[in-house]
PDB file of C-alpha atoms in Angstrom:
ATOM      1  CA  UNK Z   1      56.779 119.791  97.978  1.00 92.00           C
ATOM      2  CA  UNK Z   2      59.810 118.463  97.113  1.00 97.00           C
ATOM      3  CA  UNK Z   3      62.585 120.103  94.864  1.00 98.00           C
ATOM      4  CA  UNK Z   4      65.444 118.436  95.884  1.00 98.00           C
ATOM      5  CA  UNK Z   5      66.638 115.535  96.620  1.00 98.00           C
ATOM      6  CA  UNK Z   6      69.903 114.106  97.926  1.00 98.00           C
ATOM      7  CA  UNK Z   7      71.430 110.228  97.711  1.00 98.00           C
ATOM      8  CA  UNK Z   8      73.815 108.077  98.568  1.00 98.00           C
ATOM      9  CA  UNK Z   9      76.194 106.017  96.319  1.00 97.00           C
ATOM     10  CA  UNK Z  10      77.404 102.437  98.619  1.00 95.00           C
ATOM     11  CA  UNK Z  11      74.018 100.643 100.070  1.00 96.00           C
ATOM     12  CA  UNK Z  12      71.647 103.191  98.615  1.00 98.00           C
ATOM     13  CA  UNK Z  13      71.867 103.549  95.347  1.00 97.00           C
ATOM     14  CA  UNK Z  14      74.361 100.741  94.667  1.00 96.00           C
ATOM     15  CA  UNK Z  15      73.915  97.370  95.960  1.00 94.00           C
ATOM     16  CA  UNK Z  16      76.728  95.601  97.714  1.00 92.00           C
ATOM     17  CA  UNK Z  17      75.364  92.615  96.081  1.00 92.00           C
ATOM     18  CA  UNK Z  18      75.223  93.671  92.106  1.00 92.00           C
ATOM     19  CA  UNK Z  19      77.393  96.734  92.802  1.00 91.00           C
ATOM     20  CA  UNK Z  20      74.882  97.936  90.515  1.00 94.00           C
ATOM     21  CA  UNK Z  21      71.953 100.401  90.240  1.00 97.00           C
ATOM     22  CA  UNK Z  22      68.702  98.555  90.498  1.00 97.00           C
ATOM     23  CA  UNK Z  23      66.628  99.436  87.250  1.00 97.00           C
ATOM     24  CA  UNK Z  24      63.746 100.377  90.190  1.00 98.00           C
ATOM     25  CA  UNK Z  25      65.791 102.970  91.004  1.00 98.00           C
ATOM     26  CA  UNK Z  26      67.048 104.006  87.573  1.00 98.00           C
ATOM     27  CA  UNK Z  27      63.310 104.629  87.285  1.00 98.00           C
ATOM     28  CA  UNK Z  28      62.901 106.597  89.535  1.00 98.00           C
ATOM     29  CA  UNK Z  29      65.008 108.733  89.478  1.00 98.00           C
ATOM     30  CA  UNK Z  30      64.306 109.765  85.826  1.00 97.00           C
ATOM     31  CA  UNK Z  31      61.461 110.055  86.436  1.00 97.00           C
ATOM     32  CA  UNK Z  32      61.725 112.537  89.361  1.00 97.00           C
ATOM     33  CA  UNK Z  33      63.959 114.543  86.987  1.00 97.00           C
ATOM     34  CA  UNK Z  34      61.125 114.963  84.667  1.00 97.00           C
ATOM     35  CA  UNK Z  35      59.068 116.844  87.215  1.00 97.00           C
ATOM     36  CA  UNK Z  36      61.963 119.404  87.425  1.00 97.00           C
ATOM     37  CA  UNK Z  37      63.017 118.019  91.071  1.00 98.00           C
ATOM     38  CA  UNK Z  38      66.940 118.268  90.908  1.00 98.00           C
ATOM     39  CA  UNK Z  39      69.175 115.316  92.304  1.00 98.00           C
ATOM     40  CA  UNK Z  40      72.436 114.975  94.081  1.00 98.00           C
ATOM     41  CA  UNK Z  41      74.922 112.584  95.034  1.00 98.00           C
ATOM     42  CA  UNK Z  42      75.934 112.650  98.704  1.00 98.00           C
ATOM     43  CA  UNK Z  43      78.801 110.297  99.177  1.00 96.00           C
ATOM     44  CA  UNK Z  44      82.346 109.596 100.731  1.00 93.00           C
ATOM     45  CA  UNK Z  45      83.672 108.394  97.438  1.00 93.00           C
ATOM     46  CA  UNK Z  46      85.557 111.335  95.536  1.00 91.00           C
ATOM     47  CA  UNK Z  47      84.818 112.078  92.504  1.00 90.00           C
ATOM     48  CA  UNK Z  48      87.478 109.712  90.081  1.00 88.00           C
ATOM     49  CA  UNK Z  49      85.784 106.685  92.016  1.00 89.00           C
ATOM     50  CA  UNK Z  50      82.476 107.351  91.146  1.00 92.00           C
ATOM     51  CA  UNK Z  51      82.166 106.482  87.841  1.00 85.00           C
ATOM     52  CA  UNK Z  52      78.960 106.149  85.339  1.00 86.00           C
ATOM     53  CA  UNK Z  53      75.851 105.807  87.398  1.00 92.00           C
ATOM     54  CA  UNK Z  54      73.900 104.084  84.832  1.00 90.00           C
ATOM     55  CA  UNK Z  55      73.929 106.778  82.581  1.00 91.00           C
ATOM     56  CA  UNK Z  56      71.739 108.685  84.852  1.00 95.00           C
ATOM     57  CA  UNK Z  57      72.741 112.785  85.225  1.00 94.00           C
ATOM     58  CA  UNK Z  58      72.749 114.792  88.484  1.00 97.00           C
ATOM     59  CA  UNK Z  59      72.475 118.303  88.901  1.00 97.00           C
ATOM     60  CA  UNK Z  60      75.805 117.970  91.571  1.00 97.00           C
ATOM     61  CA  UNK Z  61      77.918 115.946  93.477  1.00 97.00           C
ATOM     62  CA  UNK Z  62      78.923 116.352  97.015  1.00 98.00           C
ATOM     63  CA  UNK Z  63      81.987 114.006  97.711  1.00 97.00           C
ATOM     64  CA  UNK Z  64      84.493 112.856 100.385  1.00 96.00           C
ATOM     65  CA  UNK Z  65      81.204 113.475 102.667  1.00 95.00           C
ATOM     66  CA  UNK Z  66      80.903 117.030 101.594  1.00 95.00           C
ATOM     67  CA  UNK Z  67      84.740 118.241 101.414  1.00 96.00           C
ATOM     68  CA  UNK Z  68      84.639 118.587  97.827  1.00 96.00           C
ATOM     69  CA  UNK Z  69      81.116 119.556  96.032  1.00 97.00           C
ATOM     70  CA  UNK Z  70      81.130 120.169  92.151  1.00 96.00           C
ATOM     71  CA  UNK Z  71      78.140 121.770  90.251  1.00 95.00           C
ATOM     72  CA  UNK Z  72      76.687 119.845  87.175  1.00 91.00           C
ATOM     73  CA  UNK Z  73      79.308 121.059  85.169  1.00 91.00           C
ATOM     74  CA  UNK Z  74      82.115 119.789  87.005  1.00 89.00           C
ATOM     75  CA  UNK Z  75      83.150 122.861  88.564  1.00 93.00           C
ATOM     76  CA  UNK Z  76      84.332 123.016  91.711  1.00 94.00           C
ATOM     77  CA  UNK Z  77      82.493 125.072  94.511  1.00 94.00           C
ATOM     78  CA  UNK Z  78      82.956 124.283  97.501  1.00 93.00           C
ATOM     79  CA  UNK Z  79      86.722 122.439  99.144  1.00 94.00           C
ATOM     80  CA  UNK Z  80      87.556 121.711 102.741  1.00 94.00           C
ATOM     81  CA  UNK Z  81      90.770 120.556 103.425  1.00 95.00           C
ATOM     82  CA  UNK Z  82      92.217 118.953 106.693  1.00 95.00           C
ATOM     83  CA  UNK Z  83      94.883 121.203 108.632  1.00 94.00           C
ATOM     84  CA  UNK Z  84      98.242 120.626 106.840  1.00 91.00           C
ATOM     85  CA  UNK Z  85      99.317 120.554 110.956  1.00 93.00           C
ATOM     86  CA  UNK Z  86      97.245 117.459 111.744  1.00 95.00           C
ATOM     87  CA  UNK Z  87      98.656 115.612 108.305  1.00 93.00           C
ATOM     88  CA  UNK Z  88     102.165 116.500 109.398  1.00 91.00           C
ATOM     89  CA  UNK Z  89     101.128 114.716 112.800  1.00 95.00           C
ATOM     90  CA  UNK Z  90      99.261 111.516 111.154  1.00 95.00           C
ATOM     91  CA  UNK Z  91     102.522 111.195 109.396  1.00 92.00           C
ATOM     92  CA  UNK Z  92     104.789 111.304 112.572  1.00 93.00           C
ATOM     93  CA  UNK Z  93     102.524 108.694 114.281  1.00 95.00           C
ATOM     94  CA  UNK Z  94     102.554 106.739 111.580  1.00 94.00           C
ATOM     95  CA  UNK Z  95     106.504 106.534 111.567  1.00 92.00           C
ATOM     96  CA  UNK Z  96     107.328 107.128 114.750  1.00 95.00           C
ATOM     97  CA  UNK Z  97     104.173 104.889 117.049  1.00 94.00           C
ATOM     98  CA  UNK Z  98     101.667 102.882 114.904  1.00 94.00           C
ATOM     99  CA  UNK Z  99     101.409 102.603 110.805  1.00 95.00           C
ATOM    100  CA  UNK Z 100      98.080 101.613 109.707  1.00 97.00           C
ATOM    101  CA  UNK Z 101      96.431 102.161 106.519  1.00 97.00           C
ATOM    102  CA  UNK Z 102      95.464 105.319 105.428  1.00 96.00           C
ATOM    103  CA  UNK Z 103      94.554 106.734 102.201  1.00 96.00           C
ATOM    104  CA  UNK Z 104      95.050 110.543 101.965  1.00 95.00           C
ATOM    105  CA  UNK Z 105      92.072 111.867  99.132  1.00 94.00           C
ATOM    106  CA  UNK Z 106      93.176 115.077  97.581  1.00 91.00           C
ATOM    107  CA  UNK Z 107      90.814 117.323  94.862  1.00 88.00           C
ATOM    108  CA  UNK Z 108      92.184 114.927  92.222  1.00 83.00           C
ATOM    109  CA  UNK Z 109      93.731 112.110  93.455  1.00 87.00           C
ATOM    110  CA  UNK Z 110      94.665 109.194  96.050  1.00 91.00           C
ATOM    111  CA  UNK Z 111      97.237 107.651  97.919  1.00 92.00           C
ATOM    112  CA  UNK Z 112      97.617 105.126 100.344  1.00 95.00           C
ATOM    113  CA  UNK Z 113     100.453 104.368 102.674  1.00 94.00           C
ATOM    114  CA  UNK Z 114     100.091 100.306 102.737  1.00 95.00           C
ATOM    115  CA  UNK Z 115      98.010  97.697 102.052  1.00 96.00           C
ATOM    116  CA  UNK Z 116      96.268  94.748 104.387  1.00 97.00           C
ATOM    117  CA  UNK Z 117      93.362  92.482 103.829  1.00 97.00           C
ATOM    118  CA  UNK Z 118      90.687  94.709 105.061  1.00 97.00           C
ATOM    119  CA  UNK Z 119      91.761  97.446 102.679  1.00 97.00           C
ATOM    120  CA  UNK Z 120      91.501  94.734 100.317  1.00 97.00           C
ATOM    121  CA  UNK Z 121      88.190  93.662 101.350  1.00 96.00           C
ATOM    122  CA  UNK Z 122      86.826  96.814 101.113  1.00 95.00           C
ATOM    123  CA  UNK Z 123      87.660  97.380  97.790  1.00 95.00           C
ATOM    124  CA  UNK Z 124      85.701  94.244  96.902  1.00 94.00           C
ATOM    125  CA  UNK Z 125      82.727  95.590  98.494  1.00 93.00           C
ATOM    126  CA  UNK Z 126      82.282  98.339  96.913  1.00 90.00           C
ATOM    127  CA  UNK Z 127      84.195  97.560  93.795  1.00 90.00           C
ATOM    128  CA  UNK Z 128      86.162 100.459  93.324  1.00 90.00           C
ATOM    129  CA  UNK Z 129      90.377  99.657  92.529  1.00 92.00           C
ATOM    130  CA  UNK Z 130      92.750  99.685  95.272  1.00 94.00           C
ATOM    131  CA  UNK Z 131      94.868 102.521  96.087  1.00 93.00           C
ATOM    132  CA  UNK Z 132      97.823 103.291  94.699  1.00 93.00           C
ATOM    133  CA  UNK Z 133     100.588 102.985  96.755  1.00 92.00           C
ATOM    134  CA  UNK Z 134     102.829 105.928  96.746  1.00 83.00           C
ATOM    135  CA  UNK Z 135     105.640 107.597  99.154  1.00 71.00           C
ATOM    136  CA  UNK Z 136     103.202 109.903 101.002  1.00 68.00           C
ATOM    137  CA  UNK Z 137     105.672 113.215 100.397  1.00 68.00           C
ATOM    138  CA  UNK Z 138     103.797 113.010  97.283  1.00 63.00           C
ATOM    139  CA  UNK Z 139     100.839 114.928  99.136  1.00 64.00           C
ATOM    140  CA  UNK Z 140     103.055 117.986 100.497  1.00 60.00           C
ATOM    141  CA  UNK Z 141     101.832 120.101  98.177  1.00 65.00           C
ATOM    142  CA  UNK Z 142      98.275 118.914  98.041  1.00 76.00           C
ATOM    143  CA  UNK Z 143      95.152 119.267 100.174  1.00 90.00           C
ATOM    144  CA  UNK Z 144      93.782 116.592 101.767  1.00 94.00           C
ATOM    145  CA  UNK Z 145      90.264 116.223 101.425  1.00 96.00           C
ATOM    146  CA  UNK Z 146      89.775 113.463 103.262  1.00 96.00           C
ATOM    147  CA  UNK Z 147      91.585 110.333 105.055  1.00 96.00           C
ATOM    148  CA  UNK Z 148      90.401 106.757 104.660  1.00 97.00           C
ATOM    149  CA  UNK Z 149      91.835 105.359 108.290  1.00 97.00           C
ATOM    150  CA  UNK Z 150      91.779 101.429 108.589  1.00 97.00           C
ATOM    151  CA  UNK Z 151      91.427 101.401 112.274  1.00 96.00           C
ATOM    152  CA  UNK Z 152      89.100 100.495 114.770  1.00 95.00           C
ATOM    153  CA  UNK Z 153      86.717 102.427 117.375  1.00 93.00           C
ATOM    154  CA  UNK Z 154      89.225 102.242 120.492  1.00 93.00           C
ATOM    155  CA  UNK Z 155      91.878 103.368 118.216  1.00 95.00           C
ATOM    156  CA  UNK Z 156      90.112 105.587 116.106  1.00 96.00           C
ATOM    157  CA  UNK Z 157      89.309 107.946 119.246  1.00 95.00           C
ATOM    158  CA  UNK Z 158      93.109 108.259 120.350  1.00 95.00           C
ATOM    159  CA  UNK Z 159      93.844 109.244 117.153  1.00 97.00           C
ATOM    160  CA  UNK Z 160      90.945 111.934 116.862  1.00 97.00           C
ATOM    161  CA  UNK Z 161      92.510 112.891 120.755  1.00 97.00           C
ATOM    162  CA  UNK Z 162      95.749 113.135 119.819  1.00 96.00           C
ATOM    163  CA  UNK Z 163      96.590 113.556 116.312  1.00 97.00           C
ATOM    164  CA  UNK Z 164      94.131 114.428 114.324  1.00 97.00           C
ATOM    165  CA  UNK Z 165      92.975 117.174 116.716  1.00 97.00           C
ATOM    166  CA  UNK Z 166      91.426 119.158 114.291  1.00 97.00           C
ATOM    167  CA  UNK Z 167      89.181 116.379 112.684  1.00 97.00           C
ATOM    168  CA  UNK Z 168      85.761 113.779 112.961  1.00 95.00           C
ATOM    169  CA  UNK Z 169      85.179 110.726 112.207  1.00 96.00           C
ATOM    170  CA  UNK Z 170      82.459 108.968 110.692  1.00 92.00           C
ATOM    171  CA  UNK Z 171      81.367 104.954 109.733  1.00 91.00           C
ATOM    172  CA  UNK Z 172      80.013 103.190 107.333  1.00 89.00           C
ATOM    173  CA  UNK Z 173      81.726  99.870 107.647  1.00 92.00           C
ATOM    174  CA  UNK Z 174      83.604  98.581 110.855  1.00 93.00           C
ATOM    175  CA  UNK Z 175      86.973  98.362 109.442  1.00 96.00           C
ATOM    176  CA  UNK Z 176      87.675 102.247 108.232  1.00 96.00           C
ATOM    177  CA  UNK Z 177      86.333 105.427 109.215  1.00 96.00           C
ATOM    178  CA  UNK Z 178      86.035 108.649 106.978  1.00 95.00           C
ATOM    179  CA  UNK Z 179      88.023 111.498 108.639  1.00 97.00           C
ATOM    180  CA  UNK Z 180      87.385 115.113 107.780  1.00 96.00           C
ATOM    181  CA  UNK Z 181      87.899 118.139 109.112  1.00 96.00           C
ATOM    182  CA  UNK Z 182      85.554 119.112 112.027  1.00 95.00           C
ATOM    183  CA  UNK Z 183      82.502 120.505 110.724  1.00 92.00           C
ATOM    184  CA  UNK Z 184      82.143 119.089 107.675  1.00 93.00           C
ATOM    185  CA  UNK Z 185      79.452 116.478 106.350  1.00 94.00           C
ATOM    186  CA  UNK Z 186      77.024 115.736 104.072  1.00 96.00           C
ATOM    187  CA  UNK Z 187      75.206 118.444 105.745  1.00 96.00           C
ATOM    188  CA  UNK Z 188      77.191 121.373 104.946  1.00 95.00           C
ATOM    189  CA  UNK Z 189      77.348 119.853 101.324  1.00 96.00           C
ATOM    190  CA  UNK Z 190      73.534 119.865 100.976  1.00 97.00           C
ATOM    191  CA  UNK Z 191      73.210 123.937 102.597  1.00 97.00           C
ATOM    192  CA  UNK Z 192      75.913 124.635 100.046  1.00 95.00           C
ATOM    193  CA  UNK Z 193      74.067 123.623  97.256  1.00 97.00           C
ATOM    194  CA  UNK Z 194      71.037 125.096  98.672  1.00 97.00           C
ATOM    195  CA  UNK Z 195      72.442 128.294  98.719  1.00 96.00           C
ATOM    196  CA  UNK Z 196      73.693 127.742  95.169  1.00 95.00           C
ATOM    197  CA  UNK Z 197      70.242 126.398  93.819  1.00 95.00           C
ATOM    198  CA  UNK Z 198      68.153 129.193  95.800  1.00 96.00           C
ATOM    199  CA  UNK Z 199      66.288 126.088  97.324  1.00 97.00           C
ATOM    200  CA  UNK Z 200      64.861 126.127 100.492  1.00 97.00           C
ATOM    201  CA  UNK Z 201      65.729 123.201 103.618  1.00 98.00           C
ATOM    202  CA  UNK Z 202      61.947 122.220 103.546  1.00 98.00           C
ATOM    203  CA  UNK Z 203      61.982 121.062  99.974  1.00 97.00           C
ATOM    204  CA  UNK Z 204      64.316 118.384 100.727  1.00 98.00           C
ATOM    205  CA  UNK Z 205      64.828 114.509 101.154  1.00 98.00           C
ATOM    206  CA  UNK Z 206      67.708 112.414 101.269  1.00 98.00           C
ATOM    207  CA  UNK Z 207      68.613 108.501 100.885  1.00 98.00           C
ATOM    208  CA  UNK Z 208      71.392 107.083 102.813  1.00 98.00           C
ATOM    209  CA  UNK Z 209      72.245 103.741 104.875  1.00 97.00           C
ATOM    210  CA  UNK Z 210      75.572 104.587 107.054  1.00 94.00           C
ATOM    211  CA  UNK Z 211      76.970 106.616 109.888  1.00 92.00           C
ATOM    212  CA  UNK Z 212      78.005 109.227 107.234  1.00 94.00           C
ATOM    213  CA  UNK Z 213      74.480 109.484 106.597  1.00 96.00           C
ATOM    214  CA  UNK Z 214      73.152 110.436 109.735  1.00 96.00           C
ATOM    215  CA  UNK Z 215      73.918 114.047 109.719  1.00 95.00           C
ATOM    216  CA  UNK Z 216      72.226 114.204 106.358  1.00 97.00           C
ATOM    217  CA  UNK Z 217      69.151 112.433 107.403  1.00 98.00           C
ATOM    218  CA  UNK Z 218      68.496 114.762 110.711  1.00 98.00           C
ATOM    219  CA  UNK Z 219      69.166 117.841 108.322  1.00 98.00           C
ATOM    220  CA  UNK Z 220      66.282 117.461 105.659  1.00 98.00           C
ATOM    221  CA  UNK Z 221      62.833 117.636 105.639  1.00 98.00           C
ATOM    222  CA  UNK Z 222      62.631 114.098 105.199  1.00 98.00           C
ATOM    223  CA  UNK Z 223      65.146 111.501 105.690  1.00 98.00           C
ATOM    224  CA  UNK Z 224      64.587 108.089 104.552  1.00 98.00           C
ATOM    225  CA  UNK Z 225      66.782 105.255 105.422  1.00 98.00           C
ATOM    226  CA  UNK Z 226      67.629 101.988 103.703  1.00 98.00           C
ATOM    227  CA  UNK Z 227      65.883  98.941 105.010  1.00 98.00           C
ATOM    228  CA  UNK Z 228      69.704  97.550 104.663  1.00 97.00           C
ATOM    229  CA  UNK Z 229      71.381 100.465 107.007  1.00 97.00           C
ATOM    230  CA  UNK Z 230      72.592 100.820 110.209  1.00 94.00           C
ATOM    231  CA  UNK Z 231      71.300 101.420 113.237  1.00 96.00           C
ATOM    232  CA  UNK Z 232      72.675 104.687 113.311  1.00 95.00           C
ATOM    233  CA  UNK Z 233      71.074 105.415 110.084  1.00 97.00           C
ATOM    234  CA  UNK Z 234      67.745 104.052 110.970  1.00 98.00           C
ATOM    235  CA  UNK Z 235      67.582 105.588 113.973  1.00 97.00           C
ATOM    236  CA  UNK Z 236      68.052 109.615 112.387  1.00 98.00           C
ATOM    237  CA  UNK Z 237      65.684 109.176 109.686  1.00 98.00           C
ATOM    238  CA  UNK Z 238      62.225 109.944 109.189  1.00 98.00           C
ATOM    239  CA  UNK Z 239      61.148 107.309 107.474  1.00 98.00           C
ATOM    240  CA  UNK Z 240      62.873 103.432 106.829  1.00 98.00           C
ATOM    241  CA  UNK Z 241      61.882 102.078 103.501  1.00 98.00           C
ATOM    242  CA  UNK Z 242      62.917  98.849 102.218  1.00 98.00           C
ATOM    243  CA  UNK Z 243      66.603  97.667 100.771  1.00 98.00           C
ATOM    244  CA  UNK Z 244      68.117  98.735  97.776  1.00 97.00           C
ATOM    245  CA  UNK Z 245      67.545  95.461  96.277  1.00 97.00           C
ATOM    246  CA  UNK Z 246      64.112  95.678  97.413  1.00 98.00           C
ATOM    247  CA  UNK Z 247      62.984  98.543  95.449  1.00 98.00           C
ATOM    248  CA  UNK Z 248      63.763 100.791  98.235  1.00 98.00           C
ATOM    249  CA  UNK Z 249      64.395 104.162  96.801  1.00 98.00           C
ATOM    250  CA  UNK Z 250      60.929 103.664  93.984  1.00 98.00           C
ATOM    251  CA  UNK Z 251      59.205 102.948  96.966  1.00 98.00           C
ATOM    252  CA  UNK Z 252      59.560 105.441  99.049  1.00 98.00           C
ATOM    253  CA  UNK Z 253      59.458 107.958  96.471  1.00 98.00           C
ATOM    254  CA  UNK Z 254      55.867 106.430  95.866  1.00 98.00           C
ATOM    255  CA  UNK Z 255      55.058 106.291  99.397  1.00 98.00           C
ATOM    256  CA  UNK Z 256      55.724 110.202  99.885  1.00 98.00           C
ATOM    257  CA  UNK Z 257      53.493 110.706  96.991  1.00 97.00           C
ATOM    258  CA  UNK Z 258      56.946 112.313  95.134  1.00 97.00           C
ATOM    259  CA  UNK Z 259      56.240 109.982  91.838  1.00 96.00           C
TER     260      UNK Z 259
END
């Protein structure tokens, strides 16, 4: 019996075409909640980027790929910061070797060092404002929970090997990587909420579409990839449903008898 369901936002709850949640998904989640099943967000976005989700109310938020988990009262229950030594190493790398757009995200704010067309493209794709430009010294007293690094796969590996040595990266788009402290993922966020609500992993289900959903889809009892998902997410899933624009969430919940 499913007692908890975790939903990615971009490309899963929200359509990249309409930037909204399909009515079929809203209806399905409300029906799930009426049955007493808990529902959670599991996203790479940070808290202030989530905004209103068509009035849907969730029992908890896994944000920044698990680096910041928030309960239904908007209270932080866990943070997983990137070690300060890695942040300092990246700032030196930017200054001495190669400057690339990097969004530094803390519990309460975000800051970007420079903006190029790739940054603008992602902002348009997910329909969120550009991160504010700022002097990187402003983050000195903050714990950085995630870095969005606008680099390609080859550059990513070099950065992880030589600069962000205590971190891992995940992608849902080829233009940038989400960088978090090693061992952190949506999976760890799920485990935190299962412990918090005294639920069992065998009672869980998750929906996702991107590379940063892979660990989550493998971890839960039933992992569902959207029809518009990338190959990596589809291979990790137990079931592939229709696209976000093709009522994929509602159809999968019906397929498994949840609604």
